[in-house]
PDB file of C-alpha atoms in Angstrom:
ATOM      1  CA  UNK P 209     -16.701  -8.637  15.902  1.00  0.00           C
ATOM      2  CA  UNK P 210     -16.168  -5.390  17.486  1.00  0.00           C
ATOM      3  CA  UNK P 211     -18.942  -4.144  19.860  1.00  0.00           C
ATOM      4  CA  UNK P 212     -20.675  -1.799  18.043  1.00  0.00           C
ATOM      5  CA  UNK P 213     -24.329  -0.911  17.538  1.00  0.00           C
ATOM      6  CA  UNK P 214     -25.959   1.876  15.706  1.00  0.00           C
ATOM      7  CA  UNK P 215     -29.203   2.914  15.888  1.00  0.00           C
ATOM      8  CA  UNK P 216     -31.408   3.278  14.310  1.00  0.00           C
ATOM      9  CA  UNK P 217     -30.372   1.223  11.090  1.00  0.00           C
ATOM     10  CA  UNK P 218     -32.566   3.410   9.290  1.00  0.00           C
ATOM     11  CA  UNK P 219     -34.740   6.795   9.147  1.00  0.00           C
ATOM     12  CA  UNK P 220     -37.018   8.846   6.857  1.00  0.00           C
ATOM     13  CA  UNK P 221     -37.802  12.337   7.809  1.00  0.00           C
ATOM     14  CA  UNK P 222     -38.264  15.662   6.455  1.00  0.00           C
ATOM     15  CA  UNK P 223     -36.162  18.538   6.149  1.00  0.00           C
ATOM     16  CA  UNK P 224     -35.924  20.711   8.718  1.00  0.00           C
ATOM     17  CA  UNK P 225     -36.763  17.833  12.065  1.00  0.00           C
ATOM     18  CA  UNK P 226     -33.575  17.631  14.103  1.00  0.00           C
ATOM     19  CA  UNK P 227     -32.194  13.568  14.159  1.00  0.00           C
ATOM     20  CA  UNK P 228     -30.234  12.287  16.407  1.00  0.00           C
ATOM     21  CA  UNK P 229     -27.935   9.555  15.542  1.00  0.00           C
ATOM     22  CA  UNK P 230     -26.461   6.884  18.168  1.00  0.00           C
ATOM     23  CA  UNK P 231     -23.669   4.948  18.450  1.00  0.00           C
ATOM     24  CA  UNK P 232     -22.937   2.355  21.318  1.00  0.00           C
ATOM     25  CA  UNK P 233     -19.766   0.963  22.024  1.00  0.00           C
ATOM     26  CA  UNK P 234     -18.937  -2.752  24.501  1.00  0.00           C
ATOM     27  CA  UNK P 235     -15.043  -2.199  23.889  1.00  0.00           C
ATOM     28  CA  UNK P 236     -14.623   0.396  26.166  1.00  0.00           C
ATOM     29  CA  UNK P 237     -12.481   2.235  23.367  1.00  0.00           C
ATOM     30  CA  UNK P 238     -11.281   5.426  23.210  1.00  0.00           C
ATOM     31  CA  UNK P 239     -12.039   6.552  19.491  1.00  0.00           C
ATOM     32  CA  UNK P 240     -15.111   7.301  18.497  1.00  0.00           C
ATOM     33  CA  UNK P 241     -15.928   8.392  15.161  1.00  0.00           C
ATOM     34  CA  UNK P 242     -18.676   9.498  12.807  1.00  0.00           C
ATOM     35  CA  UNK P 243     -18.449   9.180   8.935  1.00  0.00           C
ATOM     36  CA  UNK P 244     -20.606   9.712   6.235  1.00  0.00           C
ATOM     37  CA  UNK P 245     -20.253   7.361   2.816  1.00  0.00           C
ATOM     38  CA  UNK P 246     -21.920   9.023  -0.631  1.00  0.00           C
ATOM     39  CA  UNK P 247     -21.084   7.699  -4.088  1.00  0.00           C
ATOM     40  CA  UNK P 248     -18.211   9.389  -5.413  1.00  0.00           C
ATOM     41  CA  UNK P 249     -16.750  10.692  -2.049  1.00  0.00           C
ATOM     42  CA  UNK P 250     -15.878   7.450  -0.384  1.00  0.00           C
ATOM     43  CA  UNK P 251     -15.537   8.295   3.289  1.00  0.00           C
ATOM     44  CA  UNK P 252     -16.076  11.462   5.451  1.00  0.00           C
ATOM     45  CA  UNK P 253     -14.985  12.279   8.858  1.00  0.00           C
ATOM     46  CA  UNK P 254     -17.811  14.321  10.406  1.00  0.00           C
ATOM     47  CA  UNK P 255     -17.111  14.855  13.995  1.00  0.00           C
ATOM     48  CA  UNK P 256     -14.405  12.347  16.103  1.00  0.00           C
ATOM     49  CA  UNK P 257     -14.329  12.106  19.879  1.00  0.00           C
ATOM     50  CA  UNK P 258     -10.884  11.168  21.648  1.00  0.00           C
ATOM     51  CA  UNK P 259     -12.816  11.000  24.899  1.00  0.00           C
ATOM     52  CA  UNK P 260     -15.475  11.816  27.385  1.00  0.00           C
ATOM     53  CA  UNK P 261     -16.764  15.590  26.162  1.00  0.00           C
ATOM     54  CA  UNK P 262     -13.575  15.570  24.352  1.00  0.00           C
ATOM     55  CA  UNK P 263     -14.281  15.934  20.619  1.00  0.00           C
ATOM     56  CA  UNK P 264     -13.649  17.274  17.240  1.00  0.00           C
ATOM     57  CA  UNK P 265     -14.128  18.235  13.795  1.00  0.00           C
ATOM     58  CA  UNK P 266     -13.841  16.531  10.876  1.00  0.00           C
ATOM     59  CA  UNK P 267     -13.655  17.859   7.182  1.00  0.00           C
ATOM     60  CA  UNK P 268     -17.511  18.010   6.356  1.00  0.00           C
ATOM     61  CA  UNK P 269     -18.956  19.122   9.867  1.00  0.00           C
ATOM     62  CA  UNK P 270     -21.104  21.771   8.861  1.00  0.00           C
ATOM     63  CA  UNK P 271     -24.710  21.028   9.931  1.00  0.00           C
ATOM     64  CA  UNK P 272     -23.825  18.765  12.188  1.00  0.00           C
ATOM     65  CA  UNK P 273     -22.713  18.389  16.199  1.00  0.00           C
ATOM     66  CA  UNK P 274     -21.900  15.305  18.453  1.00  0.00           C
ATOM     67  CA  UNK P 275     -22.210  14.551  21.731  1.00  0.00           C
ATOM     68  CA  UNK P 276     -19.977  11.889  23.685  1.00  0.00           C
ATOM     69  CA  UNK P 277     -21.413  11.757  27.849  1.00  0.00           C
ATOM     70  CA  UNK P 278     -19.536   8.792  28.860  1.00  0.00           C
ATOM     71  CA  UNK P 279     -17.343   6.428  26.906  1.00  0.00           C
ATOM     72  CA  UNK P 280     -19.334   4.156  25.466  1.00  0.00           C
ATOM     73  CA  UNK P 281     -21.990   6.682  23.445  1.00  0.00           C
ATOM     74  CA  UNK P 282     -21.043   9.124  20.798  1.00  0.00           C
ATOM     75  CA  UNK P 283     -24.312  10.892  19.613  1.00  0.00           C
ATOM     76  CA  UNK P 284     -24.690  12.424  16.152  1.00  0.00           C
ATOM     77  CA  UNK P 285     -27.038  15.260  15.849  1.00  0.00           C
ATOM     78  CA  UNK P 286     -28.483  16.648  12.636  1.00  0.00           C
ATOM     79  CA  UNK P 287     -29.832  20.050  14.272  1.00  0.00           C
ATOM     80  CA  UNK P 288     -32.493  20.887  11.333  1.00  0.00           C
ATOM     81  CA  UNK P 289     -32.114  18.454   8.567  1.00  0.00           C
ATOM     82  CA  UNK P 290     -31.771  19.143   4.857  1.00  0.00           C
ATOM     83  CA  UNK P 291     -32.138  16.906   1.638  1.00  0.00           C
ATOM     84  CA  UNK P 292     -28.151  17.274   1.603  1.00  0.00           C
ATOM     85  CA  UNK P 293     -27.238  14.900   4.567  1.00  0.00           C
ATOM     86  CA  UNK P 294     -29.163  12.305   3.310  1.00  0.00           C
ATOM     87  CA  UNK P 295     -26.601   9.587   3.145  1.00  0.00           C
ATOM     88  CA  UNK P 296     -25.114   6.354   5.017  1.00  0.00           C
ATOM     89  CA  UNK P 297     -23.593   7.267   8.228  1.00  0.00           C
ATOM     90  CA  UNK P 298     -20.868   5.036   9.875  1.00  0.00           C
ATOM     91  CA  UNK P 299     -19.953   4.836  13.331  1.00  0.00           C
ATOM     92  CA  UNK P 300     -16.102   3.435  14.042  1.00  0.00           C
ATOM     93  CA  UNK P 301     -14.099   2.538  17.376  1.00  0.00           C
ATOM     94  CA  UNK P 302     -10.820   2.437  18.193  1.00  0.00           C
ATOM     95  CA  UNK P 303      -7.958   2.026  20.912  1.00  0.00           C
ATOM     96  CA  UNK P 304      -6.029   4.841  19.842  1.00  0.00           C
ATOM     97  CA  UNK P 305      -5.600   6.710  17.295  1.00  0.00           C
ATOM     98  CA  UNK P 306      -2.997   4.670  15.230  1.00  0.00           C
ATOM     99  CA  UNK P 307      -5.091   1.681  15.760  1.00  0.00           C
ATOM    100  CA  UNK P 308      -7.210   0.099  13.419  1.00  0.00           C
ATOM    101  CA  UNK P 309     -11.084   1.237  13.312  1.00  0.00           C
ATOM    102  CA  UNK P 310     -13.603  -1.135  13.432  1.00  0.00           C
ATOM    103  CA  UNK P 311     -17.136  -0.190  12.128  1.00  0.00           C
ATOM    104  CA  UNK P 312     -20.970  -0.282  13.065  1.00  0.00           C
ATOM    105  CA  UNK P 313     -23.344  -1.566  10.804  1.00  0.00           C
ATOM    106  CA  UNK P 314     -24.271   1.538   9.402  1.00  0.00           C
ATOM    107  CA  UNK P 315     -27.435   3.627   9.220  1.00  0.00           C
ATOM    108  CA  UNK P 316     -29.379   4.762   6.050  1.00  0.00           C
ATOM    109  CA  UNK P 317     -30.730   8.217   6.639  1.00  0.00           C
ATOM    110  CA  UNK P 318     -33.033   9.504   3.899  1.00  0.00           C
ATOM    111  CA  UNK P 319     -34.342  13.133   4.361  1.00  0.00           C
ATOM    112  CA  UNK P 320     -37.022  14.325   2.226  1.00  0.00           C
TER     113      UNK P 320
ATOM    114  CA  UNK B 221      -0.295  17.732   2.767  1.00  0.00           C
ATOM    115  CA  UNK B 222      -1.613  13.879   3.102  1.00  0.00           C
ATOM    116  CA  UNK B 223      -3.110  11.920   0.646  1.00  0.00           C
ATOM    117  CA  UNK B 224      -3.981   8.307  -0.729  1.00  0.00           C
ATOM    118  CA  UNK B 225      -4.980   7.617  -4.231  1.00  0.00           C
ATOM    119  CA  UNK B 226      -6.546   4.328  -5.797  1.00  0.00           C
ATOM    120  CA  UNK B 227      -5.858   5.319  -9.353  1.00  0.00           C
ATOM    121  CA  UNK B 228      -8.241   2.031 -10.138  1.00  0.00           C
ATOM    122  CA  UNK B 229     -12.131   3.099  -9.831  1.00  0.00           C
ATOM    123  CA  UNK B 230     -13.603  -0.381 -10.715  1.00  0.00           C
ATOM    124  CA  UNK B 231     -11.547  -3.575 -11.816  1.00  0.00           C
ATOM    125  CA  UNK B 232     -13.544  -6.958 -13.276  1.00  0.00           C
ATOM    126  CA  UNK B 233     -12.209 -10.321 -13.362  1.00  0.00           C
ATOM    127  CA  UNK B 234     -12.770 -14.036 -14.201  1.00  0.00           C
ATOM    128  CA  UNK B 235     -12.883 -15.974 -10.803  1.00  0.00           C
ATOM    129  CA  UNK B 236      -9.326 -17.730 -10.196  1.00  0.00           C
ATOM    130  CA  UNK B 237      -7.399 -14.587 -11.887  1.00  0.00           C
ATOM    131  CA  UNK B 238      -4.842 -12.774  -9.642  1.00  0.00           C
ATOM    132  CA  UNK B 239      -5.696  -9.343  -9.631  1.00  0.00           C
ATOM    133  CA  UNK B 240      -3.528  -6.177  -7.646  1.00  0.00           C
ATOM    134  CA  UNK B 241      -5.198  -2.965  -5.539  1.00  0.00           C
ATOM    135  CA  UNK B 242      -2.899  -0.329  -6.235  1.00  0.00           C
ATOM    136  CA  UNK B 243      -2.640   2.117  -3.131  1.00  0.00           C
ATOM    137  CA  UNK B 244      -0.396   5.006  -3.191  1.00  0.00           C
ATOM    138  CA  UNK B 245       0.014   7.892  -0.411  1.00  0.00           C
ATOM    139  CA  UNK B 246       1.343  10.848   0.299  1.00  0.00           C
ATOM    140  CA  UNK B 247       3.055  12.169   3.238  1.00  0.00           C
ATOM    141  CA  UNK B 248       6.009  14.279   5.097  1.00  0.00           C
ATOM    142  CA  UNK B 249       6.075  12.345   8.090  1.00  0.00           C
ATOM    143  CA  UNK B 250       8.533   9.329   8.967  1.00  0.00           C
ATOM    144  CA  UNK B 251       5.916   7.355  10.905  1.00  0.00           C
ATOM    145  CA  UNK B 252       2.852   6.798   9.455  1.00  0.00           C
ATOM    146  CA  UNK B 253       0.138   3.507   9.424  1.00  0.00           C
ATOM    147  CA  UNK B 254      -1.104   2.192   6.211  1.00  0.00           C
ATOM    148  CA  UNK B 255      -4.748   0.065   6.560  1.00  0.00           C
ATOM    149  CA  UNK B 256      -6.919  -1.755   3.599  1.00  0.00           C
ATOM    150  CA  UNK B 257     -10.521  -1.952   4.322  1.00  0.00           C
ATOM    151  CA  UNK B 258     -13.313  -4.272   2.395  1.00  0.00           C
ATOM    152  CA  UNK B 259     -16.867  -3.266   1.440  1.00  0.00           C
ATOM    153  CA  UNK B 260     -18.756  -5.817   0.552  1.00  0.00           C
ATOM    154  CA  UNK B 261     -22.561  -5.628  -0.922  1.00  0.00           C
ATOM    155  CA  UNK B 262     -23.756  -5.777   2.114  1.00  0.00           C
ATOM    156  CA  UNK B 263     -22.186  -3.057   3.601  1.00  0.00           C
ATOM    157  CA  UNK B 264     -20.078  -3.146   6.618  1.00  0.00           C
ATOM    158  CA  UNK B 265     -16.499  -2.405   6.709  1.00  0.00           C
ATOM    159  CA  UNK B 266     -14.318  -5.009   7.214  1.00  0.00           C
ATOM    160  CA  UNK B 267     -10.769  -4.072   8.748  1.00  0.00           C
ATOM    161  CA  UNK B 268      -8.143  -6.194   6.758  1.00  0.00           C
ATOM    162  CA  UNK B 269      -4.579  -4.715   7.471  1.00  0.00           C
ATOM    163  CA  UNK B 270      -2.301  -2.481   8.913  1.00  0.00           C
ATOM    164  CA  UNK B 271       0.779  -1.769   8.351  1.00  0.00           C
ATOM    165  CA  UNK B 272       3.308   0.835   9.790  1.00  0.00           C
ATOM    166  CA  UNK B 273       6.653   2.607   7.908  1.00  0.00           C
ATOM    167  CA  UNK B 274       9.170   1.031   9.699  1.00  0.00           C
ATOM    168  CA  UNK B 275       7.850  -2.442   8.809  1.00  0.00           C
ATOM    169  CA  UNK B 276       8.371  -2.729   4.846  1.00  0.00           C
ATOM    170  CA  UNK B 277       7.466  -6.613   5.031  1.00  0.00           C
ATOM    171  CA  UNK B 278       5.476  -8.371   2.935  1.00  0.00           C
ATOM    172  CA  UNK B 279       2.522  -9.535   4.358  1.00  0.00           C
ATOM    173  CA  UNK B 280       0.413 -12.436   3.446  1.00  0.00           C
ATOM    174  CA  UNK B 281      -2.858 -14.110   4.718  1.00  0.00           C
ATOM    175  CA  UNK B 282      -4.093 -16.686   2.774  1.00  0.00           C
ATOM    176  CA  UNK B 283      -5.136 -15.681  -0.867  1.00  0.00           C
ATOM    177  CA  UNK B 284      -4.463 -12.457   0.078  1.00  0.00           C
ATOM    178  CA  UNK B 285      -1.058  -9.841   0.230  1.00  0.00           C
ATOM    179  CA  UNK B 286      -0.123  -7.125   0.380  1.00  0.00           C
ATOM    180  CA  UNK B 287       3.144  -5.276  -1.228  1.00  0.00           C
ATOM    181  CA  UNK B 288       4.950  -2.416   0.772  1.00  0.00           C
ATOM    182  CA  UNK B 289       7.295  -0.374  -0.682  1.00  0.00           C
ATOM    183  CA  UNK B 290       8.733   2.900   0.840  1.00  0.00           C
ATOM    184  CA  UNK B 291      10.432   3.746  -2.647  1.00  0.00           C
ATOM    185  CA  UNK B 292       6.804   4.180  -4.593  1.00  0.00           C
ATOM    186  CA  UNK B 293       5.074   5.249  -1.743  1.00  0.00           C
ATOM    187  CA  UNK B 294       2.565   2.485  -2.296  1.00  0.00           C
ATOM    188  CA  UNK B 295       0.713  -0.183  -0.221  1.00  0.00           C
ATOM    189  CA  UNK B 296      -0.885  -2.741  -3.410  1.00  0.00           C
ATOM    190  CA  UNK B 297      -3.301  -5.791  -2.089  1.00  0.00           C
ATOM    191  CA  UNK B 298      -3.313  -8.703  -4.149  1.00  0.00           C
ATOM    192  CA  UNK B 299      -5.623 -11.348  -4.260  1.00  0.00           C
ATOM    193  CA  UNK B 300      -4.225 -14.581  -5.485  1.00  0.00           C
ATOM    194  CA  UNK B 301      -6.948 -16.977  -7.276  1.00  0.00           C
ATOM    195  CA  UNK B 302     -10.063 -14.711  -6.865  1.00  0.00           C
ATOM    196  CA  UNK B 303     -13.598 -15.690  -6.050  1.00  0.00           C
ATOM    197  CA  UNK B 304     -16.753 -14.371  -6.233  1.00  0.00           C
ATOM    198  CA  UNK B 305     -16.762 -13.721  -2.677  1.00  0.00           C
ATOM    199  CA  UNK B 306     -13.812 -11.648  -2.816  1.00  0.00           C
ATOM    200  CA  UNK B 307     -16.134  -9.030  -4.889  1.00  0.00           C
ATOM    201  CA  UNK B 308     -16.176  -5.568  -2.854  1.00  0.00           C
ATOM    202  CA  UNK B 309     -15.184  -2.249  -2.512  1.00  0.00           C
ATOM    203  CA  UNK B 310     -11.744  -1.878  -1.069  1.00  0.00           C
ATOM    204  CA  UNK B 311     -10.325   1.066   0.728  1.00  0.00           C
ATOM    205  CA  UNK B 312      -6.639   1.932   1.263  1.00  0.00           C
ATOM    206  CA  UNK B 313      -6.429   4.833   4.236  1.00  0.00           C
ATOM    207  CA  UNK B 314      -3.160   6.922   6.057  1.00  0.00           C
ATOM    208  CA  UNK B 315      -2.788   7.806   9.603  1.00  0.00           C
ATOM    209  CA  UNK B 316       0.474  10.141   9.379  1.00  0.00           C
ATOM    210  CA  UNK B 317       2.308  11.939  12.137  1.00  0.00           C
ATOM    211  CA  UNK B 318       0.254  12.563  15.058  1.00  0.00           C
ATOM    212  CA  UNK B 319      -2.993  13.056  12.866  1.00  0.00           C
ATOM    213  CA  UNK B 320      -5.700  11.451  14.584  1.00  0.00           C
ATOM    214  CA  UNK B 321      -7.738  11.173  11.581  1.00  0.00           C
ATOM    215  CA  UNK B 322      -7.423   8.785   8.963  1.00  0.00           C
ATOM    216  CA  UNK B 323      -6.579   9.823   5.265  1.00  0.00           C
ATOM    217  CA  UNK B 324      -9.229   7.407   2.716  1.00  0.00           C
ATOM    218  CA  UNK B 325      -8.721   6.844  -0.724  1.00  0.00           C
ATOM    219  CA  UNK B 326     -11.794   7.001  -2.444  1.00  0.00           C
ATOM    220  CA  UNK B 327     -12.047   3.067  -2.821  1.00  0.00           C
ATOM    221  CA  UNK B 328     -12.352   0.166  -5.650  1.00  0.00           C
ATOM    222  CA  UNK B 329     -14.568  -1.607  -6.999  1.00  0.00           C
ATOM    223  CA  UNK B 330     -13.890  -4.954  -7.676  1.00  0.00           C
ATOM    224  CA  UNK B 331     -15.943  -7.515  -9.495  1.00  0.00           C
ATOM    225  CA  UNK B 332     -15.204 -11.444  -9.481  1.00  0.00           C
ATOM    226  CA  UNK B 333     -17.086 -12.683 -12.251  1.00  0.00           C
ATOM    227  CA  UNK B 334     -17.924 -16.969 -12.247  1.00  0.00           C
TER     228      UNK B 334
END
């Protein structure tokens, strides 16, 4: 299995608290990505990173920004939460971009 | 424009049936990757397959294969003599071009009843 780890795996909070979201990578890939799954809307590209500091939108990135400081983090950050983005969020890795992505565990983020 | 559709929301079968994913995608471009995904209950995303345009072979791994034909437009997954463990959520996705984003069709659901 790919080297990926989320964290955390999952998180209540209220509307309005910033969250940050983290995703750790062994494979020394190039691809980062950050989805989000609802029912009904299968998967979401939120924000992808191609490299160090080099990153970019997806199609639902509204409310949301990422952060990638050296190749093997790519931080998700929820700057003032609403009820909205509650949801399963889905880090992925990959060599390049026509490469297959391989998938964290997930995390279950519940805002109230 | 790119797209992939699984016309099939949710599919339920006997275990030991065949039973066929129908994928089909859109796109301009002359190179483009095809992947299946599997979601089972407990979550995580399995990678399964992938497939580029200028290889129209059939593939096959085990129970499973997968039909590719340029003509339709369509990438189908077949699972030969199901099981229960085969039960999921399956996604079909496009990278086209030099779109470094991939295209997901909004998955299905399958079932494998004992």
């Amino acid at each position: 299995d790919a080297g990926i780890t989320q964290s955390p795996r999952h998180k209540v909070t209220e509307t309005g608290t910033p969250v940050t979201l983290r995703c750790h990578q062994t494979e020394n890939h190039r691809y980062m990505y950050w989805y989000r799954q609802d029912p009904g809307h299968g998967l979401r590209l939120i924000h992808y990173s191609y490299g160090v500091k080099d990153t970019d939108k997806g199609e639902v990135s509204d409310g949301y920004s990422v952060y990638r400081s050296k190749t093997e983090d790519f931080l998700l950050t929820l700057e003032s939460a609403t009820s909205s983005q509650t949801s399963v969020y889905f880090c992925a890795i990959s060599e390049s971009w026509n490469q297959p992505q391989h998938f964290g565990d997930g995390t279950r983020l519940s805002i109230l | 424009a790119q797209k992939v559709t699984q016309a099939q929301t949710e599919i339920s079968v006997v275990e030991k049936e065949d039973v066929t994913l129908d994928c089909v995608y859109e796109t301009r471009d002359t190179t483009y990757y095809l992947f299946w995904y599997k979601q089972p209950p407990s979550g995580e995303l399995v990678f399964l397959i992938r497939r580029n345009s200028f290889d129209e072979q059939n593939e096959i791994s085990g129970r499973y294969s997968w039909n590719f034909q340029k003509s339709t437009s369509s990438f189908n997954f077949t699972i030969t003599a199901s099981q229960v463990v085969d039960s999921a959520v399956y996604f079909c996705a496009l990278n086209a071009g030099n779109n470094r984003k991939l295209i997901w069709g909004l998955g299905t659901s399958l079932a494998v009843n004992p």
